mmCIF file of C-alpha atoms in Angstrom:
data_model
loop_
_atom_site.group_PDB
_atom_site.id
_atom_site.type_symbol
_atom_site.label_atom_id
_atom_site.label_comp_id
_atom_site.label_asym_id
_atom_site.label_seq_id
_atom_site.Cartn_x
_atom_site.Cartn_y
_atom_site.Cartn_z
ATOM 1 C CA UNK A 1 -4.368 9.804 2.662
ATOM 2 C CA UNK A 2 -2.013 10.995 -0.132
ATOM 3 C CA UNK A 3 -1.688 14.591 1.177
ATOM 4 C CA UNK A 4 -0.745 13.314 4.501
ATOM 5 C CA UNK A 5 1.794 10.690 4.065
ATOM 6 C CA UNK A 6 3.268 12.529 0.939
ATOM 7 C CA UNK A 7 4.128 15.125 4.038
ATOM 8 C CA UNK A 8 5.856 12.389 6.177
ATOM 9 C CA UNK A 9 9.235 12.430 6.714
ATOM 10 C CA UNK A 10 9.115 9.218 8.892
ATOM 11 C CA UNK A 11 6.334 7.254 9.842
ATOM 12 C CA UNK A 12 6.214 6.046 13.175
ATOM 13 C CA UNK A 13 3.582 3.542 14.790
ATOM 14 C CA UNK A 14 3.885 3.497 18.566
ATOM 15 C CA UNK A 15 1.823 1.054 19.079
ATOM 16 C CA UNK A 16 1.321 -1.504 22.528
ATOM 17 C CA UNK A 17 -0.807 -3.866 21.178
ATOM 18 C CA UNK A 18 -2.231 -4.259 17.461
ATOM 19 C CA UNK A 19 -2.860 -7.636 15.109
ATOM 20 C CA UNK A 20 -1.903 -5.543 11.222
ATOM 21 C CA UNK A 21 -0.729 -2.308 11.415
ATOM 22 C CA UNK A 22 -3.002 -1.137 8.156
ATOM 23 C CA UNK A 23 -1.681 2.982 8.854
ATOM 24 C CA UNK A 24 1.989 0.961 8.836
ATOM 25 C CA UNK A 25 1.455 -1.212 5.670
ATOM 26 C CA UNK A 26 -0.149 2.472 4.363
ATOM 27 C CA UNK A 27 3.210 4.397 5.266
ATOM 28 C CA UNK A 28 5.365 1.396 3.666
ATOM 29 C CA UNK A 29 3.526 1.596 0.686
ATOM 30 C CA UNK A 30 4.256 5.494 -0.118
ATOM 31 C CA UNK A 31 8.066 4.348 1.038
ATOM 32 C CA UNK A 32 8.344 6.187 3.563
ATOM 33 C CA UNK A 33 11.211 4.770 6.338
ATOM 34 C CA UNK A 34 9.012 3.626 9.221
ATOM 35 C CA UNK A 35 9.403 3.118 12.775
ATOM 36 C CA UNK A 36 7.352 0.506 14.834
ATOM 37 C CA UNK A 37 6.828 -1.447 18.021
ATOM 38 C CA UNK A 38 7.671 -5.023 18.323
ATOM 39 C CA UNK A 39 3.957 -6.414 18.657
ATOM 40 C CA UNK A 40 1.583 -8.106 16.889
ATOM 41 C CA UNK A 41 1.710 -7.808 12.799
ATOM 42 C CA UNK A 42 4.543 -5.167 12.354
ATOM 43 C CA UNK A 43 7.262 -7.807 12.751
ATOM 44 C CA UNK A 44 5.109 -9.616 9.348
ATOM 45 C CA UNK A 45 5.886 -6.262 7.456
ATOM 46 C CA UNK A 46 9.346 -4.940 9.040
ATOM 47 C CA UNK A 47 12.381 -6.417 9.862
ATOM 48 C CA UNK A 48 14.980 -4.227 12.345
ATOM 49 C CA UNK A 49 17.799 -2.451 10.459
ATOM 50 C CA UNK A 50 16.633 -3.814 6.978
ATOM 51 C CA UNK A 51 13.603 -2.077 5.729
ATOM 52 C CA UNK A 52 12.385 -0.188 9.103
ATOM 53 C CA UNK A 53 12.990 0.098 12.872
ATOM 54 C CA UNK A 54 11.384 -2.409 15.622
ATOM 55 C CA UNK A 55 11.755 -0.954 18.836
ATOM 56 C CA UNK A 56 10.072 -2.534 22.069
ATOM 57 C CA UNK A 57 6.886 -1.177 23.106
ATOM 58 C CA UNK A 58 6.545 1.177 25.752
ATOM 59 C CA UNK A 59 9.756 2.112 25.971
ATOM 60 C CA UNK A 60 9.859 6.138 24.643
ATOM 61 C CA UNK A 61 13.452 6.192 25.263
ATOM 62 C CA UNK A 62 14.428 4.071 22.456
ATOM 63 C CA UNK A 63 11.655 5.023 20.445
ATOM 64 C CA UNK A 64 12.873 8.640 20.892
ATOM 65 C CA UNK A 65 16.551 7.637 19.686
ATOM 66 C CA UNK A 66 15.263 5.382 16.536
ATOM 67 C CA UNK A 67 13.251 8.784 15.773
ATOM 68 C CA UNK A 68 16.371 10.666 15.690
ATOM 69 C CA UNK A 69 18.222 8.486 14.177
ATOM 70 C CA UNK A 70 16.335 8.004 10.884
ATOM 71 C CA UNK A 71 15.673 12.130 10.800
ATOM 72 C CA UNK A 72 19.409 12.388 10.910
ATOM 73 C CA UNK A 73 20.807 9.921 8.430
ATOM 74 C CA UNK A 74 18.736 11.049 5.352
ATOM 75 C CA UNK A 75 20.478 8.110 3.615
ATOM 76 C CA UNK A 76 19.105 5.946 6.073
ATOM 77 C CA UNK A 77 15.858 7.024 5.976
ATOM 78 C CA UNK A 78 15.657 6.433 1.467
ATOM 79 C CA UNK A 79 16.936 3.307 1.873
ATOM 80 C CA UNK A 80 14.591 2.318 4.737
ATOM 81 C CA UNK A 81 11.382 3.482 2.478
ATOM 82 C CA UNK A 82 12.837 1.977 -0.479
ATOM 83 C CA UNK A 83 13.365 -1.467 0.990
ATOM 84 C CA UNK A 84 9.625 -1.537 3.032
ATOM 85 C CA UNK A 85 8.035 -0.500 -0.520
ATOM 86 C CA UNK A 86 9.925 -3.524 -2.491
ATOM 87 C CA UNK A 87 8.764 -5.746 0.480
ATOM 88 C CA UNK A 88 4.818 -4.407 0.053
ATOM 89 C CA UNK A 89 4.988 -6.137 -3.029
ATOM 90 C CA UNK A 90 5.192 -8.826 -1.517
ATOM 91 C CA UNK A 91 1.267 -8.708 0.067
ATOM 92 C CA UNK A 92 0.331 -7.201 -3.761
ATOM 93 C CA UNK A 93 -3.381 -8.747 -3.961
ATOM 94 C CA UNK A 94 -2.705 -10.251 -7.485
ATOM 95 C CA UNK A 95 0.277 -11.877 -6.802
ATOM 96 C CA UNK A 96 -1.429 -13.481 -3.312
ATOM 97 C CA UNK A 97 -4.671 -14.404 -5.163
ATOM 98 C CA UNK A 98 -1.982 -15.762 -8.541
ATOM 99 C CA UNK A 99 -0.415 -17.988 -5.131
ATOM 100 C CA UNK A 100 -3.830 -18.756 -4.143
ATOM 101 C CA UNK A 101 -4.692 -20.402 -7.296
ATOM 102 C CA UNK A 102 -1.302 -22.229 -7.786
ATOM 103 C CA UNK A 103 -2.090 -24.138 -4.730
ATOM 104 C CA UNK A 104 -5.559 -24.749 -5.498
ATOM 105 C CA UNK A 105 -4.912 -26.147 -8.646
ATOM 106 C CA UNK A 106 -1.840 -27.891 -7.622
ATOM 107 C CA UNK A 107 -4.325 -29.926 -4.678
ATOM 108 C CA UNK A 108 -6.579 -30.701 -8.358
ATOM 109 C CA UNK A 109 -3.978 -32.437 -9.919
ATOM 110 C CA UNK A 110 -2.979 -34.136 -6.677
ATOM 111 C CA UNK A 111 -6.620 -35.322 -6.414
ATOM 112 C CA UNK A 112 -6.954 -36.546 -10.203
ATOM 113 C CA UNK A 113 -3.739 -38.455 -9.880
ATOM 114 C CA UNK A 114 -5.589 -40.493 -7.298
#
């Protein structure tokens, strides 16, 4: 995927439906500013304004005028791709499994205490 979203200007996911946006978690992760529909797991990654667009699904209009709005503020649009790719660190696998096992062995010592 690197020669295609190194290409992107904006990455937008126009989506009606969808539980994890994996092309949107892709997009954040090369920080590019993204653009998505309210539904399903985009809202988990993006929040409106701060590191991305929401826009309501179905509606092109809108969609259309969050398009244009990121291509014409190019200051916009860096800080929009830099914000999504410090929030992608977030959902880093070794810092979810290093939570993981903080719980787990929190619940031992809970146990052994009984």
């Amino acid at each position: 995927p690197e020669r295609y979203y190194s290409s992107l200007g904006v990455f937008v996911l126009p989506s009606l439906w969808g539980p994890f946006g994996l092309a949107l978690l892709e997009a954040i992760t090369w920080g590019k500013p993204c653009i998505a529909t309210e539904v399903g797991g985009m809202r988990e990654f993006l929040q409106n304004e701060v590191n991305g667009l929401l826009v309501p699904s179905n509606d092109p209009i809108v969609m259309a005028h969050a398009i244009l709005k990121v291509i014409n503020d190019p200051v916009l649009a860096r800080r929009l791709g830099y914000e999504a790719r410090q929030t992608v660190q977030e959902f880093h696998i070794k810092k979810t499994v290093d939570q993981i096992q903080a719980l787990y062995d929190e619940q031992i010592q809970i146990n052994l205490r009984k």
